Amino acid sequence: MRSFEKNLVKGMEADVERIVKIMRESLMLVTCLNPVIGYDMASKVAKNAHKKGLTLKESAMELQALSEADFDKYVKPELMLAPAEKK
């Protein structure tokens, strides 16, 4: 463990910019859209994004699945990090 810490962990820093980019572009975020546009359209959006190398947002706009404002309203990865607190 000491060697692991000394040779790998010590001095390691997260690339926050890259983490945010990956988080925002993940095709798994399509699950946020299921209740809004339905499973079939959400599936089309994800498949189109994957096939064409687009982001989910670009794909949703291309397929006119929902407006850009609605996409931003419903797709919030930061809210998917932990279970919602009960009110």
mmCIF file of C-alpha atoms in Angstrom:
data_model
loop_
_atom_site.group_PDB
_atom_site.id
_atom_site.type_symbol
_atom_site.label_atom_id
_atom_site.label_comp_id
_atom_site.label_asym_id
_atom_site.label_seq_id
_atom_site.Cartn_x
_atom_site.Cartn_y
_atom_site.Cartn_z
ATOM 1 C CA MET A 1 0.000 0.000 0.000
ATOM 2 C CA ARG A 2 2.841 2.381 0.770
ATOM 3 C CA SER A 3 4.375 1.757 -2.647
ATOM 4 C CA PHE A 4 0.988 2.246 -4.301
ATOM 5 C CA GLU A 5 0.538 5.545 -2.483
ATOM 6 C CA LYS A 6 4.094 6.742 -3.168
ATOM 7 C CA ASN A 7 4.267 5.724 -6.833
ATOM 8 C CA LEU A 8 0.729 6.369 -7.969
ATOM 9 C CA VAL A 9 -1.621 8.152 -5.632
ATOM 10 C CA LYS A 10 0.608 10.857 -4.175
ATOM 11 C CA GLY A 11 0.392 13.951 -6.339
ATOM 12 C CA MET A 12 -2.490 12.618 -8.435
ATOM 13 C CA GLU A 13 -5.098 15.236 -9.313
ATOM 14 C CA ALA A 14 -8.465 14.907 -10.986
ATOM 15 C CA ASP A 15 -8.845 16.469 -14.425
ATOM 16 C CA VAL A 16 -12.074 18.252 -13.498
ATOM 17 C CA GLU A 17 -12.598 19.729 -16.965
ATOM 18 C CA ARG A 18 -12.404 16.270 -18.563
ATOM 19 C CA ILE A 19 -14.655 14.730 -15.917
ATOM 20 C CA VAL A 20 -17.323 17.378 -16.551
ATOM 21 C CA LYS A 21 -17.037 16.872 -20.318
ATOM 22 C CA ILE A 22 -17.439 13.102 -20.023
ATOM 23 C CA MET A 23 -20.302 13.457 -17.577
ATOM 24 C CA ARG A 24 -22.162 15.890 -19.848
ATOM 25 C CA GLU A 25 -21.660 13.757 -22.972
ATOM 26 C CA SER A 26 -22.527 10.342 -21.554
ATOM 27 C CA LEU A 27 -25.163 8.506 -23.570
ATOM 28 C CA MET A 28 -26.431 7.013 -20.312
ATOM 29 C CA LEU A 29 -28.045 10.364 -19.551
ATOM 30 C CA VAL A 30 -30.767 9.372 -21.985
ATOM 31 C CA THR A 31 -32.546 7.753 -19.038
ATOM 32 C CA CYS A 32 -33.519 11.274 -17.900
ATOM 33 C CA LEU A 33 -35.533 11.637 -21.072
ATOM 34 C CA ASN A 34 -37.577 8.434 -20.812
ATOM 35 C CA PRO A 35 -40.388 9.985 -18.743
ATOM 36 C CA VAL A 36 -40.457 13.061 -20.977
ATOM 37 C CA ILE A 37 -40.251 11.735 -24.546
ATOM 38 C CA GLY A 38 -40.897 8.033 -23.985
ATOM 39 C CA TYR A 39 -38.660 5.009 -24.242
ATOM 40 C CA ASP A 40 -38.865 4.636 -28.024
ATOM 41 C CA MET A 41 -37.834 8.220 -28.806
ATOM 42 C CA ALA A 42 -35.177 8.218 -26.082
ATOM 43 C CA SER A 43 -33.770 5.045 -27.632
ATOM 44 C CA LYS A 44 -33.723 6.693 -31.077
ATOM 45 C CA VAL A 45 -31.921 9.719 -29.646
ATOM 46 C CA ALA A 46 -29.249 7.542 -28.012
ATOM 47 C CA LYS A 47 -28.777 5.319 -31.065
ATOM 48 C CA ASN A 48 -28.549 8.324 -33.391
ATOM 49 C CA ALA A 49 -25.989 9.983 -31.107
ATOM 50 C CA HIS A 50 -23.893 6.822 -30.972
ATOM 51 C CA LYS A 51 -24.091 6.163 -34.704
ATOM 52 C CA LYS A 52 -23.188 9.725 -35.721
ATOM 53 C CA GLY A 53 -20.804 10.585 -32.883
ATOM 54 C CA LEU A 54 -23.113 13.300 -31.551
ATOM 55 C CA THR A 55 -23.895 14.358 -28.024
ATOM 56 C CA LEU A 56 -27.348 13.467 -26.738
ATOM 57 C CA LYS A 57 -28.321 17.110 -26.977
ATOM 58 C CA GLU A 58 -27.202 17.361 -30.600
ATOM 59 C CA SER A 59 -29.049 14.156 -31.417
ATOM 60 C CA ALA A 60 -32.226 15.280 -29.639
ATOM 61 C CA MET A 61 -32.149 18.558 -31.560
ATOM 62 C CA GLU A 62 -31.529 16.768 -34.859
ATOM 63 C CA LEU A 63 -34.462 14.400 -34.271
ATOM 64 C CA GLN A 64 -36.629 17.218 -32.909
ATOM 65 C CA ALA A 65 -37.360 15.081 -29.866
ATOM 66 C CA LEU A 66 -37.669 18.133 -27.623
ATOM 67 C CA SER A 67 -36.529 21.743 -27.454
ATOM 68 C CA GLU A 68 -33.072 22.773 -26.320
ATOM 69 C CA ALA A 69 -34.596 24.448 -23.260
ATOM 70 C CA ASP A 70 -36.472 21.268 -22.333
ATOM 71 C CA PHE A 71 -33.335 19.169 -22.814
ATOM 72 C CA ASP A 72 -31.438 21.440 -20.430
ATOM 73 C CA LYS A 73 -34.357 21.340 -17.996
ATOM 74 C CA TYR A 74 -34.539 17.546 -17.804
ATOM 75 C CA VAL A 75 -30.951 16.384 -18.356
ATOM 76 C CA LYS A 76 -29.029 17.312 -15.231
ATOM 77 C CA PRO A 77 -26.331 14.729 -14.518
ATOM 78 C CA GLU A 78 -25.404 16.343 -11.223
ATOM 79 C CA LEU A 79 -28.825 15.272 -9.904
ATOM 80 C CA MET A 80 -28.101 11.638 -10.787
ATOM 81 C CA LEU A 81 -25.124 11.250 -8.458
ATOM 82 C CA ALA A 82 -27.078 10.159 -5.400
ATOM 83 C CA PRO A 83 -30.603 9.234 -4.413
ATOM 84 C CA ALA A 84 -32.915 12.186 -3.977
ATOM 85 C CA GLU A 85 -33.575 13.175 -0.399
ATOM 86 C CA LYS A 86 -37.075 12.485 0.812
ATOM 87 C CA LYS A 87 -39.077 15.553 1.686
#
